[in-house]
Amino acid sequence: MQQLQESASQLETLLGSLIKMVGRTNERIDSLDKRVRQMEWVIRETHMITHEEGGPRLYAYMERKN
């Protein structure tokens, strides 16, 4: 009986640790997602400013010449 209680306690501790790990991972993913969105915004703004000023296109290397 004692061994069953110890196993249940260890399993509960393990589950708690896994929940904390997943929570931290989700926080990191949210932070990374926020940084990616910020970089995308900066790239779009830079592209718009460059395009409006008649400068070289930011994505010119992606265009194919026929």
PDB file of C-alpha atoms in Angstrom:
ATOM      1  CA  MET A   1       0.000   0.000   0.000  1.00  0.00           C
ATOM      2  CA  GLN A   2       2.838   2.360   0.911  1.00  0.00           C
ATOM      3  CA  GLN A   3       4.552   1.674  -2.425  1.00  0.00           C
ATOM      4  CA  LEU A   4       1.361   2.562  -4.306  1.00  0.00           C
ATOM      5  CA  GLN A   5       1.138   5.907  -2.492  1.00  0.00           C
ATOM      6  CA  GLU A   6       4.790   6.657  -3.236  1.00  0.00           C
ATOM      7  CA  SER A   7       4.281   5.832  -6.914  1.00  0.00           C
ATOM      8  CA  ALA A   8       1.214   8.072  -7.048  1.00  0.00           C
ATOM      9  CA  SER A   9       3.147  10.890  -5.356  1.00  0.00           C
ATOM     10  CA  GLN A  10       6.081  10.528  -7.787  1.00  0.00           C
ATOM     11  CA  LEU A  11       3.707  10.484 -10.731  1.00  0.00           C
ATOM     12  CA  GLU A  12       2.005  13.631  -9.438  1.00  0.00           C
ATOM     13  CA  THR A  13       5.381  15.347  -9.051  1.00  0.00           C
ATOM     14  CA  LEU A  14       6.397  14.311 -12.567  1.00  0.00           C
ATOM     15  CA  LEU A  15       3.127  15.580 -13.996  1.00  0.00           C
ATOM     16  CA  GLY A  16       3.579  18.910 -12.199  1.00  0.00           C
ATOM     17  CA  SER A  17       7.094  19.237 -13.631  1.00  0.00           C
ATOM     18  CA  LEU A  18       5.862  18.480 -17.142  1.00  0.00           C
ATOM     19  CA  ILE A  19       3.128  21.102 -16.836  1.00  0.00           C
ATOM     20  CA  LYS A  20       5.712  23.698 -15.775  1.00  0.00           C
ATOM     21  CA  MET A  21       7.989  22.750 -18.670  1.00  0.00           C
ATOM     22  CA  VAL A  22       5.167  23.059 -21.186  1.00  0.00           C
ATOM     23  CA  GLY A  23       4.186  26.418 -19.700  1.00  0.00           C
ATOM     24  CA  ARG A  24       7.732  27.745 -20.045  1.00  0.00           C
ATOM     25  CA  THR A  25       7.950  26.442 -23.604  1.00  0.00           C
ATOM     26  CA  ASN A  26       4.685  28.194 -24.483  1.00  0.00           C
ATOM     27  CA  GLU A  27       6.019  31.447 -23.023  1.00  0.00           C
ATOM     28  CA  ARG A  28       9.161  31.137 -25.153  1.00  0.00           C
ATOM     29  CA  ILE A  29       7.103  30.408 -28.265  1.00  0.00           C
ATOM     30  CA  ASP A  30       4.897  33.434 -27.571  1.00  0.00           C
ATOM     31  CA  SER A  31       7.984  35.607 -27.149  1.00  0.00           C
ATOM     32  CA  LEU A  32       9.519  34.262 -30.358  1.00  0.00           C
ATOM     33  CA  ASP A  33       6.247  34.761 -32.233  1.00  0.00           C
ATOM     34  CA  LYS A  34       6.138  38.377 -31.036  1.00  0.00           C
ATOM     35  CA  ARG A  35       9.708  38.972 -32.238  1.00  0.00           C
ATOM     36  CA  VAL A  36       8.959  37.423 -35.629  1.00  0.00           C
ATOM     37  CA  ARG A  37       5.900  39.665 -36.035  1.00  0.00           C
ATOM     38  CA  GLN A  38       8.027  42.708 -35.125  1.00  0.00           C
ATOM     39  CA  MET A  39      10.660  41.753 -37.706  1.00  0.00           C
ATOM     40  CA  GLU A  40       7.994  41.207 -40.364  1.00  0.00           C
ATOM     41  CA  TRP A  41       6.585  44.650 -39.611  1.00  0.00           C
ATOM     42  CA  VAL A  42      10.026  46.254 -39.906  1.00  0.00           C
ATOM     43  CA  ILE A  43      10.665  44.476 -43.202  1.00  0.00           C
ATOM     44  CA  ARG A  44       7.300  45.608 -44.596  1.00  0.00           C
ATOM     45  CA  GLU A  45       7.882  49.191 -43.480  1.00  0.00           C
ATOM     46  CA  THR A  46      11.396  49.208 -44.929  1.00  0.00           C
ATOM     47  CA  HIS A  47      10.090  47.788 -48.183  1.00  0.00           C
ATOM     48  CA  MET A  48       7.337  50.415 -48.380  1.00  0.00           C
ATOM     49  CA  ILE A  49       9.720  53.296 -47.651  1.00  0.00           C
ATOM     50  CA  THR A  50      12.297  52.021 -50.144  1.00  0.00           C
ATOM     51  CA  HIS A  51       9.636  51.478 -52.797  1.00  0.00           C
ATOM     52  CA  GLU A  52       8.082  54.941 -52.230  1.00  0.00           C
ATOM     53  CA  GLU A  53      11.473  56.629 -52.544  1.00  0.00           C
ATOM     54  CA  GLY A  54      12.115  54.868 -55.839  1.00  0.00           C
ATOM     55  CA  GLY A  55      15.058  52.971 -54.444  1.00  0.00           C
ATOM     56  CA  PRO A  56      16.050  49.418 -55.236  1.00  0.00           C
ATOM     57  CA  ARG A  57      13.415  46.833 -54.458  1.00  0.00           C
ATOM     58  CA  LEU A  58      14.014  44.857 -51.305  1.00  0.00           C
ATOM     59  CA  TYR A  59      12.893  41.602 -52.901  1.00  0.00           C
ATOM     60  CA  ALA A  60      14.407  42.141 -56.323  1.00  0.00           C
ATOM     61  CA  TYR A  61      16.361  38.895 -56.048  1.00  0.00           C
ATOM     62  CA  MET A  62      13.076  36.966 -55.907  1.00  0.00           C
ATOM     63  CA  GLU A  63      11.820  38.312 -59.231  1.00  0.00           C
ATOM     64  CA  ARG A  64      12.398  36.205 -62.329  1.00  0.00           C
ATOM     65  CA  LYS A  65      13.301  37.741 -65.643  1.00  0.00           C
ATOM     66  CA  ASN A  66      11.505  36.236 -68.629  1.00  0.00           C
TER      67      ASN A  66
END
